Amino acid sequence: MATKPAKKSAAPKNPLKRDDNERLLTGWGRTAPSMAHVVKPGSIDELRDLVAKAGERGILARGLGRSYGDAAQAGGGTVLDMSAFDSIDLDTVHGTVTAGSGVSIDSLLKTLVPAGYFVPVTPGTRMVTVGGAIAADVHGKNHHVEGSFGSHVHALDLVTGHGRVEDLAPTRKAEHFWATIGGMGLTGVVTKATFDLIPITSSLISVNTVRCPDLDSVMASMVENDDTYRYSVAWIDSVSPSGRGVITRGDHAPSAQLDAQQALDPLAYEPKVVATAPPFIPSGLLNKFTVRAFNEAWFRKAPKSRQGELQPIGEFFHPLDGVQEWNRVYGPGGFIQYQFVVPDSAGYLIDYALKRLREVGAPSFLTVLKRFGAANPAPLSFPQPGWTLAADVPARVDGLGAVLDEIDGLVAASGGRLYFAKDSRQSPEMVAQTYPRLAEWQGVRDEMDPRGIFTSDLARRLSL
Amino acid sequence: MMDALGEPQSVLVLGGSSEIALETVKALPRNRLRRVLLAGRPNAARHAAVESLTALGIIGVEAIDFDAKDTASHGGVIDGVFDAGDIDLVILAFGVLGDQDAAEADPSLAVDVATTNYTGAVSVGLHVARRLRKQGHGALVVLSSVAADRARRANYVYGSTKAGLDAFAQGLGDALHGSGASVLVVRPGFVRTRMTAGMPEAPMTTNPQDVAEIIVKALRKGKETVYAPGPLMYVMGVMKNLPRPVFRKISEKQG
Ligand SMILES: Cc1cc2nc3c(=O)[nH]c(=O)nc-3n(C[C@H](O)[C@H](O)[C@H](O)COP(=O)(O)OP(=O)(O)OC[C@H]3O[C@@H](n4cnc5c(N)ncnc54)[C@H](O)[C@@H]3O)c2cc1C
Ligand SMILES: NC(=O)c1ccc[n+]([C@@H]2O[C@H](COP(=O)([O-])OP(=O)(O)OC[C@H]3O[C@@H](n4cnc5c(N)ncnc54)[C@H](OP(=O)(O)O)[C@@H]3O)[C@@H](O)[C@H]2O)c1
């Protein structure tokens, strides 16, 4: 019998070898990296195919990675770059837009503003995608009167765990719709959405500024006057024990308010980007002294009181976008943004939290206080009526974890909670306690993703 | 998942009753710790280790069966652990000192030391690396020794296994570099544990708590190699380069 040479069985694939599409991903805070296979689907069919083939480490959509913690990464999984979903269809009859989920607010504004429209909600950076805005149900300076992003969405297309495209709306499969708003990408992949726009007649914002000597006067002024403004936010000097601050409020300026020069092109929109922060900055650069100096300068720069100043959109809404990659100033240790909401009855926690952060020596570079209005029906949406405080803190501060856990406890006891898009450190127990509709949401999610393929490092860390 | 403040949720200790490893677990930030697996041979020491961590209020401490010498079982043990959930930190701590004198008389005893310290570590280390790679994050701490830097007459069998382990761990760290997973090589000097009980102490002797603190700090900083105590790095830098006759003299004196 002629013996054929035994066919060599294929050598097992080397599990330590790197694939070309592997990328280390972090959030904006540059902490806790994990590696994922980053893939860019070019069409709905490609996307459905990727979802169908998703492995046991799961799959997740990522926008521009502007969430601070681990919401947009999935260790060992497939992470979808959604930038090919980039269509923008403006409907001037209904005053709505239908945009691909990978479209950024930055590019939307470039199309919308010259046409006389503004997005219904913008976060403090325009470098977020429509998908990210929906998944985190982002809020802006107008939350106290107009609610969060999801409240303005009429319809969205979602590729679920079944690999099907679901056409969702507040009136169609409402449960699936609201589970997706604020659902942190865990119910599926949004491919496009239709939402309301704000008609504008100029690209300028008419801004009123008040400087307040202490936190009490900041809060009193906000309670009294915020409701008469569409946009309002306060910056707080986190270094000064007084908690002094600057409140800026405003609305889109009517074209009638523009001077002759501005009136020539009332809808002109040219946001400026100044410079990129150097790639390597010693973490010592941002210390108690530089933070103190920065906060002092910011306070001094503001007028005691000024009415009707006309500011460009970028200056009013997205001041940080002026410096690209500013997140690098915190150095290689990265940073966290701690953001909670508490009901009005627990407003005293604002002062207490700032005091505890000062005591632990965690210099907050930028601290923002805002009032929230009514919540929407989304089970995992963060905003609820009350106060929300956001503070940037370097991650490598001794004792920071214990202090934040302590504040978490008080926030939870008062009926408040933390924002998933900013979180990088809360405990799963905190989530279970402060998002009372978590189990209900999980039930709906399991129906939409029976194989449990949509996951993220955030979801793993918090047992979502 | 390790969080932004470096708080792990899950730890696997290979050599679950190692005093250095247990002190390391105790020194870790534990606000988020929910799963601590102590892998080792079933015995009283392992049982006591579970008790001692649990008594500190650490949640989810569990013993699992693991024998460094039974390399055929390693894949299954490691897969079982990782299939049940991600592991943020693995501490490879098992090891035996052996008896140099006896080993020279009976080479099978030297084989035993080599199988545990080197062969076993290579086997389980590669299985761990495979799973850390797959999950895309996590750190592996490997307890090498200053003995790896230069073998002494008095314990060169042990020293040679640590030298092999050390080289292996460095290479593994390079293989994993940039993959989200990382390897930290730890080189302690003389540490007061049951392994060294009754032996004359060497200069710069430390306690397991000291080594633990150094490991935790190095992890936080993302270091790849660390000595314990730190200044031993300079001492060993000199030792490694001493001419053989000089080194022989010095190590003879030390016994
Ligand atoms: C300087 C700065 C200021 C900010 N200010 C505010 C603010 O004022 N208000 C506020 O609410 N937030 C604010 N944020 C947070 C930011 O708005 C949110 O984190 C937002 O989700 C980021 O969008 P992204 O496109 O970068 O999404 P990513 O960070 O990439 O992803 C965020 C989440 O969205 C999911 N996701 C992304 N795309 C899709 C998709 N197509 N389908 C399904 N899920 C998807 C991801 O899986 C992830 O869970 C700020 C962030 C920065 C950096
Ligand atoms: N102490 C020092 O001075 C010193 C200095 C440098 C480096 N180190 C290294 O540090 C590590 C920890 O040492 P230590 O001081 O903490 O010593 P230890 O307390 O004696 O711990 C050694 C551990 O290894 C385990 N082990 C031995 N053989 C095993 C096997 N076949 N399978 C599974 N587990 C096995 C032991 O478990 P059993 O109970 O089953 O035996 C014990 O848990 C060792 O690798 C050691 O070489 C120690």
PDB file of C-alpha atoms in Angstrom, chain B:
ATOM      1  CA  MET B   1     -12.136  45.231  35.580  1.00  0.00           C
ATOM      2  CA  MET B   2      -9.389  47.376  37.037  1.00  0.00           C
ATOM      3  CA  ASP B   3     -10.887  50.830  37.517  1.00  0.00           C
ATOM      4  CA  ALA B   4      -9.450  54.292  36.848  1.00  0.00           C
ATOM      5  CA  LEU B   5      -8.033  54.484  40.357  1.00  0.00           C
ATOM      6  CA  GLY B   6      -6.241  51.137  39.985  1.00  0.00           C
ATOM      7  CA  GLU B   7      -8.723  49.183  42.123  1.00  0.00           C
ATOM      8  CA  PRO B   8      -8.920  45.558  40.981  1.00  0.00           C
ATOM      9  CA  GLN B   9     -12.108  43.509  41.178  1.00  0.00           C
ATOM     10  CA  SER B  10     -10.569  40.061  40.834  1.00  0.00           C
ATOM     11  CA  VAL B  11      -7.272  38.396  41.723  1.00  0.00           C
ATOM     12  CA  LEU B  12      -5.854  34.930  41.051  1.00  0.00           C
ATOM     13  CA  VAL B  13      -2.940  33.738  43.180  1.00  0.00           C
ATOM     14  CA  LEU B  14      -0.987  30.749  41.867  1.00  0.00           C
ATOM     15  CA  GLY B  15       0.658  29.357  44.977  1.00  0.00           C
ATOM     16  CA  GLY B  16      -2.286  30.466  47.036  1.00  0.00           C
ATOM     17  CA  SER B  17      -0.684  30.152  50.443  1.00  0.00           C
ATOM     18  CA  SER B  18       2.503  32.049  49.633  1.00  0.00           C
ATOM     19  CA  GLU B  19       3.143  34.530  52.396  1.00  0.00           C
ATOM     20  CA  ILE B  20       4.421  37.174  49.997  1.00  0.00           C
ATOM     21  CA  ALA B  21       1.373  36.762  47.752  1.00  0.00           C
ATOM     22  CA  LEU B  22      -1.068  36.897  50.651  1.00  0.00           C
ATOM     23  CA  GLU B  23       0.489  40.084  51.960  1.00  0.00           C
ATOM     24  CA  THR B  24       0.235  41.485  48.438  1.00  0.00           C
ATOM     25  CA  VAL B  25      -3.476  40.738  48.300  1.00  0.00           C
ATOM     26  CA  LYS B  26      -3.858  42.424  51.690  1.00  0.00           C
ATOM     27  CA  ALA B  27      -1.940  45.482  50.470  1.00  0.00           C
ATOM     28  CA  LEU B  28      -4.049  45.904  47.316  1.00  0.00           C
ATOM     29  CA  PRO B  29      -6.747  48.538  47.303  1.00  0.00           C
ATOM     30  CA  ARG B  30      -9.811  46.473  48.154  1.00  0.00           C
ATOM     31  CA  ASN B  31     -12.814  48.740  47.804  1.00  0.00           C
ATOM     32  CA  ARG B  32     -13.786  46.891  44.629  1.00  0.00           C
ATOM     33  CA  LEU B  33     -12.321  43.458  45.308  1.00  0.00           C
ATOM     34  CA  ARG B  34     -15.024  40.780  44.901  1.00  0.00           C
ATOM     35  CA  ARG B  35     -13.221  37.632  43.755  1.00  0.00           C
ATOM     36  CA  VAL B  36      -9.945  36.292  45.135  1.00  0.00           C
ATOM     37  CA  LEU B  37      -8.919  32.825  44.000  1.00  0.00           C
ATOM     38  CA  LEU B  38      -6.168  31.062  45.929  1.00  0.00           C
ATOM     39  CA  ALA B  39      -4.869  28.289  43.701  1.00  0.00           C
ATOM     40  CA  GLY B  40      -2.761  25.607  45.319  1.00  0.00           C
ATOM     41  CA  ARG B  41      -2.581  22.080  46.590  1.00  0.00           C
ATOM     42  CA  PRO B  42      -5.268  21.233  49.113  1.00  0.00           C
ATOM     43  CA  ASN B  43      -3.651  21.480  52.529  1.00  0.00           C
ATOM     44  CA  ALA B  44      -3.846  23.271  55.846  1.00  0.00           C
ATOM     45  CA  ALA B  45      -1.826  26.246  54.634  1.00  0.00           C
ATOM     46  CA  ARG B  46      -4.258  26.904  51.790  1.00  0.00           C
ATOM     47  CA  HIS B  47      -7.207  26.572  54.128  1.00  0.00           C
ATOM     48  CA  ALA B  48      -5.606  29.018  56.584  1.00  0.00           C
ATOM     49  CA  ALA B  49      -4.943  31.450  53.751  1.00  0.00           C
ATOM     50  CA  VAL B  50      -8.618  31.540  52.771  1.00  0.00           C
ATOM     51  CA  GLU B  51      -9.557  32.068  56.408  1.00  0.00           C
ATOM     52  CA  SER B  52      -7.073  34.873  56.950  1.00  0.00           C
ATOM     53  CA  LEU B  53      -8.246  36.908  53.939  1.00  0.00           C
ATOM     54  CA  THR B  54     -11.898  36.292  54.706  1.00  0.00           C
ATOM     55  CA  ALA B  55     -11.331  37.407  58.290  1.00  0.00           C
ATOM     56  CA  LEU B  56     -10.173  40.759  56.934  1.00  0.00           C
ATOM     57  CA  GLY B  57     -13.556  41.259  55.325  1.00  0.00           C
ATOM     58  CA  ILE B  58     -12.386  40.478  51.800  1.00  0.00           C
ATOM     59  CA  ILE B  59     -15.315  39.171  49.778  1.00  0.00           C
ATOM     60  CA  GLY B  60     -15.340  36.145  47.492  1.00  0.00           C
ATOM     61  CA  VAL B  61     -12.169  34.401  48.684  1.00  0.00           C
ATOM     62  CA  GLU B  62     -12.063  30.850  47.375  1.00  0.00           C
ATOM     63  CA  ALA B  63      -9.539  28.019  47.145  1.00  0.00           C
ATOM     64  CA  ILE B  64      -9.052  26.132  43.900  1.00  0.00           C
ATOM     65  CA  ASP B  65      -6.934  23.071  43.202  1.00  0.00           C
ATOM     66  CA  PHE B  66      -3.726  23.659  41.338  1.00  0.00           C
ATOM     67  CA  ASP B  67      -0.438  21.780  41.218  1.00  0.00           C
ATOM     68  CA  ALA B  68       2.448  23.532  39.498  1.00  0.00           C
ATOM     69  CA  LYS B  69       4.026  20.184  38.598  1.00  0.00           C
ATOM     70  CA  ASP B  70       0.911  18.811  36.926  1.00  0.00           C
ATOM     71  CA  THR B  71       1.390  20.831  33.757  1.00  0.00           C
ATOM     72  CA  ALA B  72      -1.188  18.826  31.822  1.00  0.00           C
ATOM     73  CA  SER B  73      -3.896  20.220  34.065  1.00  0.00           C
ATOM     74  CA  HIS B  74      -2.913  23.884  33.742  1.00  0.00           C
ATOM     75  CA  GLY B  75      -4.944  24.723  30.641  1.00  0.00           C
ATOM     76  CA  GLY B  76      -8.124  23.426  32.213  1.00  0.00           C
ATOM     77  CA  VAL B  77      -7.570  25.149  35.529  1.00  0.00           C
ATOM     78  CA  ILE B  78      -6.838  28.531  33.940  1.00  0.00           C
ATOM     79  CA  ASP B  79      -9.693  28.268  31.454  1.00  0.00           C
ATOM     80  CA  GLY B  80     -12.077  27.391  34.288  1.00  0.00           C
ATOM     81  CA  VAL B  81     -11.037  30.492  36.200  1.00  0.00           C
ATOM     82  CA  PHE B  82     -11.257  32.922  33.265  1.00  0.00           C
ATOM     83  CA  ASP B  83     -14.426  31.412  31.822  1.00  0.00           C
ATOM     84  CA  ALA B  84     -16.199  32.363  35.039  1.00  0.00           C
ATOM     85  CA  GLY B  85     -15.122  36.016  34.751  1.00  0.00           C
ATOM     86  CA  ASP B  86     -12.263  38.362  33.915  1.00  0.00           C
ATOM     87  CA  ILE B  87      -9.198  38.373  36.162  1.00  0.00           C
ATOM     88  CA  ASP B  88      -7.560  41.745  36.732  1.00  0.00           C
ATOM     89  CA  LEU B  89      -4.441  40.539  38.485  1.00  0.00           C
ATOM     90  CA  VAL B  90      -2.606  37.200  38.533  1.00  0.00           C
ATOM     91  CA  ILE B  91       0.192  36.610  41.026  1.00  0.00           C
ATOM     92  CA  LEU B  92       2.502  33.744  40.116  1.00  0.00           C
ATOM     93  CA  ALA B  93       3.981  33.014  43.537  1.00  0.00           C
ATOM     94  CA  PHE B  94       4.533  29.289  43.847  1.00  0.00           C
ATOM     95  CA  GLY B  95       8.055  28.095  44.300  1.00  0.00           C
ATOM     96  CA  VAL B  96      10.251  25.820  46.376  1.00  0.00           C
ATOM     97  CA  LEU B  97      13.713  26.516  47.692  1.00  0.00           C
ATOM     98  CA  GLY B  98      14.814  22.889  47.756  1.00  0.00           C
ATOM     99  CA  ASP B  99      17.825  21.520  49.570  1.00  0.00           C
ATOM    100  CA  GLN B 100      20.962  22.110  47.556  1.00  0.00           C
ATOM    101  CA  ASP B 101      22.968  19.527  49.464  1.00  0.00           C
ATOM    102  CA  ALA B 102      20.386  16.813  49.053  1.00  0.00           C
ATOM    103  CA  ALA B 103      19.864  17.725  45.399  1.00  0.00           C
ATOM    104  CA  GLU B 104      23.525  17.280  44.621  1.00  0.00           C
ATOM    105  CA  ALA B 105      23.291  13.789  46.097  1.00  0.00           C
ATOM    106  CA  ASP B 106      19.951  12.975  44.483  1.00  0.00           C
ATOM    107  CA  PRO B 107      19.407  14.843  41.191  1.00  0.00           C
ATOM    108  CA  SER B 108      15.739  13.863  41.166  1.00  0.00           C
ATOM    109  CA  LEU B 109      15.289  16.412  43.945  1.00  0.00           C
ATOM    110  CA  ALA B 110      16.808  19.079  41.695  1.00  0.00           C
ATOM    111  CA  VAL B 111      14.405  18.034  38.969  1.00  0.00           C
ATOM    112  CA  ASP B 112      11.571  18.557  41.413  1.00  0.00           C
ATOM    113  CA  VAL B 113      12.673  22.137  42.119  1.00  0.00           C
ATOM    114  CA  ALA B 114      13.159  22.817  38.421  1.00  0.00           C
ATOM    115  CA  THR B 115       9.788  21.329  37.532  1.00  0.00           C
ATOM    116  CA  THR B 116       7.961  23.444  40.069  1.00  0.00           C
ATOM    117  CA  ASN B 117       9.804  26.743  39.754  1.00  0.00           C
ATOM    118  CA  TYR B 118      10.575  26.750  36.061  1.00  0.00           C
ATOM    119  CA  THR B 119       8.648  24.173  34.033  1.00  0.00           C
ATOM    120  CA  GLY B 120       5.449  24.701  36.009  1.00  0.00           C
ATOM    121  CA  ALA B 121       5.749  28.467  35.748  1.00  0.00           C
ATOM    122  CA  VAL B 122       6.402  28.385  32.004  1.00  0.00           C
ATOM    123  CA  SER B 123       3.370  26.188  31.510  1.00  0.00           C
ATOM    124  CA  VAL B 124       0.884  28.091  33.623  1.00  0.00           C
ATOM    125  CA  GLY B 125       2.418  31.446  32.645  1.00  0.00           C
ATOM    126  CA  LEU B 126       1.681  30.818  28.981  1.00  0.00           C
ATOM    127  CA  HIS B 127      -1.862  29.707  29.738  1.00  0.00           C
ATOM    128  CA  VAL B 128      -2.433  32.848  31.809  1.00  0.00           C
ATOM    129  CA  ALA B 129      -0.925  35.018  29.067  1.00  0.00           C
ATOM    130  CA  ARG B 130      -3.254  33.474  26.512  1.00  0.00           C
ATOM    131  CA  ARG B 131      -6.278  34.400  28.598  1.00  0.00           C
ATOM    132  CA  LEU B 132      -5.069  37.890  29.507  1.00  0.00           C
ATOM    133  CA  ARG B 133      -4.496  38.498  25.794  1.00  0.00           C
ATOM    134  CA  LYS B 134      -7.971  37.280  25.041  1.00  0.00           C
ATOM    135  CA  GLN B 135      -9.633  39.538  27.599  1.00  0.00           C
ATOM    136  CA  GLY B 136      -7.495  42.483  26.507  1.00  0.00           C
ATOM    137  CA  HIS B 137      -6.442  43.653  29.941  1.00  0.00           C
ATOM    138  CA  GLY B 138      -4.869  42.465  33.209  1.00  0.00           C
ATOM    139  CA  ALA B 139      -1.514  42.176  34.911  1.00  0.00           C
ATOM    140  CA  LEU B 140       0.651  39.162  35.739  1.00  0.00           C
ATOM    141  CA  VAL B 141       3.061  39.497  38.650  1.00  0.00           C
ATOM    142  CA  VAL B 142       5.892  36.963  38.592  1.00  0.00           C
ATOM    143  CA  LEU B 143       7.879  36.332  41.761  1.00  0.00           C
ATOM    144  CA  SER B 144      11.405  35.872  40.587  1.00  0.00           C
ATOM    145  CA  SER B 145      14.325  36.473  42.958  1.00  0.00           C
ATOM    146  CA  VAL B 146      17.658  38.212  43.210  1.00  0.00           C
ATOM    147  CA  ALA B 147      18.970  34.657  42.967  1.00  0.00           C
ATOM    148  CA  ALA B 148      18.062  34.922  39.286  1.00  0.00           C
ATOM    149  CA  ASP B 149      20.669  37.621  38.783  1.00  0.00           C
ATOM    150  CA  ARG B 150      23.584  35.478  39.839  1.00  0.00           C
ATOM    151  CA  ALA B 151      23.629  31.861  40.980  1.00  0.00           C
ATOM    152  CA  ARG B 152      25.487  31.095  44.190  1.00  0.00           C
ATOM    153  CA  ARG B 153      27.271  27.913  45.152  1.00  0.00           C
ATOM    154  CA  ALA B 154      24.906  27.478  48.100  1.00  0.00           C
ATOM    155  CA  ASN B 155      21.665  27.348  46.104  1.00  0.00           C
ATOM    156  CA  TYR B 156      22.417  27.312  42.409  1.00  0.00           C
ATOM    157  CA  VAL B 157      19.727  24.811  41.595  1.00  0.00           C
ATOM    158  CA  TYR B 158      17.094  27.206  42.963  1.00  0.00           C
ATOM    159  CA  GLY B 159      18.978  30.169  41.486  1.00  0.00           C
ATOM    160  CA  SER B 160      19.072  28.624  38.040  1.00  0.00           C
ATOM    161  CA  THR B 161      15.335  27.946  38.081  1.00  0.00           C
ATOM    162  CA  LYS B 162      14.714  31.580  39.022  1.00  0.00           C
ATOM    163  CA  ALA B 163      17.123  32.730  36.300  1.00  0.00           C
ATOM    164  CA  GLY B 164      15.122  30.728  33.787  1.00  0.00           C
ATOM    165  CA  LEU B 165      11.832  31.966  35.184  1.00  0.00           C
ATOM    166  CA  ASP B 166      13.066  35.551  35.153  1.00  0.00           C
ATOM    167  CA  ALA B 167      14.147  35.370  31.517  1.00  0.00           C
ATOM    168  CA  PHE B 168      10.855  33.723  30.629  1.00  0.00           C
ATOM    169  CA  ALA B 169       8.819  36.394  32.419  1.00  0.00           C
ATOM    170  CA  GLN B 170      10.730  39.204  30.732  1.00  0.00           C
ATOM    171  CA  GLY B 171      10.163  37.683  27.331  1.00  0.00           C
ATOM    172  CA  LEU B 172       6.507  37.144  28.092  1.00  0.00           C
ATOM    173  CA  GLY B 173       6.247  40.791  29.121  1.00  0.00           C
ATOM    174  CA  ASP B 174       7.718  41.784  25.779  1.00  0.00           C
ATOM    175  CA  ALA B 175       5.312  39.487  23.960  1.00  0.00           C
ATOM    176  CA  LEU B 176       2.383  41.105  25.743  1.00  0.00           C
ATOM    177  CA  HIS B 177       3.663  44.655  25.481  1.00  0.00           C
ATOM    178  CA  GLY B 178       0.981  46.968  24.141  1.00  0.00           C
ATOM    179  CA  SER B 179      -1.691  44.269  24.270  1.00  0.00           C
ATOM    180  CA  GLY B 180      -3.496  45.646  27.313  1.00  0.00           C
ATOM    181  CA  ALA B 181      -1.989  42.826  29.393  1.00  0.00           C
ATOM    182  CA  SER B 182       1.310  43.277  31.213  1.00  0.00           C
ATOM    183  CA  VAL B 183       3.914  41.409  33.229  1.00  0.00           C
ATOM    184  CA  LEU B 184       5.672  42.688  36.352  1.00  0.00           C
ATOM    185  CA  VAL B 185       8.858  40.839  37.327  1.00  0.00           C
ATOM    186  CA  VAL B 186       9.597  41.046  41.052  1.00  0.00           C
ATOM    187  CA  ARG B 187      13.050  40.263  42.437  1.00  0.00           C
ATOM    188  CA  PRO B 188      12.988  40.054  46.210  1.00  0.00           C
ATOM    189  CA  GLY B 189      16.103  39.520  48.282  1.00  0.00           C
ATOM    190  CA  PHE B 190      15.881  37.565  51.508  1.00  0.00           C
ATOM    191  CA  VAL B 191      12.303  37.701  52.818  1.00  0.00           C
ATOM    192  CA  ARG B 192      11.255  36.402  56.231  1.00  0.00           C
ATOM    193  CA  THR B 193       8.711  33.719  55.323  1.00  0.00           C
ATOM    194  CA  ARG B 194       8.312  30.030  55.990  1.00  0.00           C
ATOM    195  CA  MET B 195      10.450  29.404  52.912  1.00  0.00           C
ATOM    196  CA  THR B 196      13.466  30.936  54.624  1.00  0.00           C
ATOM    197  CA  ALA B 197      12.572  30.038  58.213  1.00  0.00           C
ATOM    198  CA  GLY B 198      15.629  29.021  60.229  1.00  0.00           C
ATOM    199  CA  MET B 199      18.119  30.304  57.665  1.00  0.00           C
ATOM    200  CA  PRO B 200      20.683  32.946  58.558  1.00  0.00           C
ATOM    201  CA  GLU B 201      19.436  36.314  57.349  1.00  0.00           C
ATOM    202  CA  ALA B 202      21.207  38.082  54.523  1.00  0.00           C
ATOM    203  CA  PRO B 203      21.882  41.826  54.412  1.00  0.00           C
ATOM    204  CA  MET B 204      18.830  43.894  53.376  1.00  0.00           C
ATOM    205  CA  THR B 205      16.377  41.290  54.643  1.00  0.00           C
ATOM    206  CA  THR B 206      12.727  42.347  54.436  1.00  0.00           C
ATOM    207  CA  ASN B 207       9.312  41.203  55.551  1.00  0.00           C
ATOM    208  CA  PRO B 208       6.619  39.981  53.165  1.00  0.00           C
ATOM    209  CA  GLN B 209       4.649  43.162  53.935  1.00  0.00           C
ATOM    210  CA  ASP B 210       7.508  45.260  52.556  1.00  0.00           C
ATOM    211  CA  VAL B 211       7.620  43.248  49.346  1.00  0.00           C
ATOM    212  CA  ALA B 212       3.845  43.521  49.068  1.00  0.00           C
ATOM    213  CA  GLU B 213       3.945  47.294  49.290  1.00  0.00           C
ATOM    214  CA  ILE B 214       6.626  47.488  46.617  1.00  0.00           C
ATOM    215  CA  ILE B 215       4.577  45.238  44.304  1.00  0.00           C
ATOM    216  CA  VAL B 216       1.400  47.281  44.723  1.00  0.00           C
ATOM    217  CA  LYS B 217       3.219  50.558  44.039  1.00  0.00           C
ATOM    218  CA  ALA B 218       4.967  49.108  40.988  1.00  0.00           C
ATOM    219  CA  LEU B 219       1.646  47.888  39.586  1.00  0.00           C
ATOM    220  CA  ARG B 220       0.107  51.313  39.985  1.00  0.00           C
ATOM    221  CA  LYS B 221       3.023  52.881  38.159  1.00  0.00           C
ATOM    222  CA  GLY B 222       2.948  50.282  35.401  1.00  0.00           C
ATOM    223  CA  LYS B 223       6.530  49.158  36.051  1.00  0.00           C
ATOM    224  CA  GLU B 224       7.951  46.037  34.383  1.00  0.00           C
ATOM    225  CA  THR B 225      10.679  45.070  36.870  1.00  0.00           C
ATOM    226  CA  VAL B 226      11.143  45.831  40.525  1.00  0.00           C
ATOM    227  CA  TYR B 227      13.556  44.788  43.281  1.00  0.00           C
ATOM    228  CA  ALA B 228      12.528  44.399  46.906  1.00  0.00           C
ATOM    229  CA  PRO B 229      13.926  46.332  48.648  1.00  0.00           C
ATOM    230  CA  GLY B 230      14.511  48.789  45.811  1.00  0.00           C
ATOM    231  CA  PRO B 231      18.218  49.471  46.464  1.00  0.00           C
ATOM    232  CA  LEU B 232      18.985  45.780  45.823  1.00  0.00           C
ATOM    233  CA  MET B 233      18.910  46.776  42.184  1.00  0.00           C
ATOM    234  CA  TYR B 234      22.216  48.569  42.638  1.00  0.00           C
ATOM    235  CA  VAL B 235      23.702  45.805  44.759  1.00  0.00           C
ATOM    236  CA  MET B 236      22.806  43.207  42.153  1.00  0.00           C
ATOM    237  CA  GLY B 237      24.079  45.479  39.417  1.00  0.00           C
ATOM    238  CA  VAL B 238      27.495  45.184  41.037  1.00  0.00           C
ATOM    239  CA  MET B 239      27.180  41.483  41.902  1.00  0.00           C
ATOM    240  CA  LYS B 240      26.302  40.528  38.343  1.00  0.00           C
ATOM    241  CA  ASN B 241      29.532  42.027  37.097  1.00  0.00           C
ATOM    242  CA  LEU B 242      31.938  40.719  39.700  1.00  0.00           C
ATOM    243  CA  PRO B 243      34.637  38.387  38.379  1.00  0.00           C
ATOM    244  CA  ARG B 244      33.946  34.748  39.229  1.00  0.00           C
ATOM    245  CA  PRO B 245      36.755  34.339  41.806  1.00  0.00           C
ATOM    246  CA  VAL B 246      35.639  37.451  43.689  1.00  0.00           C
ATOM    247  CA  PHE B 247      31.980  36.454  43.630  1.00  0.00           C
ATOM    248  CA  ARG B 248      32.908  32.945  44.771  1.00  0.00           C
ATOM    249  CA  LYS B 249      34.695  34.378  47.800  1.00  0.00           C
ATOM    250  CA  ILE B 250      31.839  36.648  48.735  1.00  0.00           C
ATOM    251  CA  SER B 251      29.168  33.999  48.368  1.00  0.00           C
ATOM    252  CA  GLU B 252      31.205  31.438  50.286  1.00  0.00           C
ATOM    253  CA  LYS B 253      31.325  33.838  53.216  1.00  0.00           C
ATOM    254  CA  GLN B 254      27.582  34.265  53.029  1.00  0.00           C
ATOM    255  CA  GLY B 255      27.077  30.517  53.040  1.00  0.00           C
TER     256      GLY B 255
END
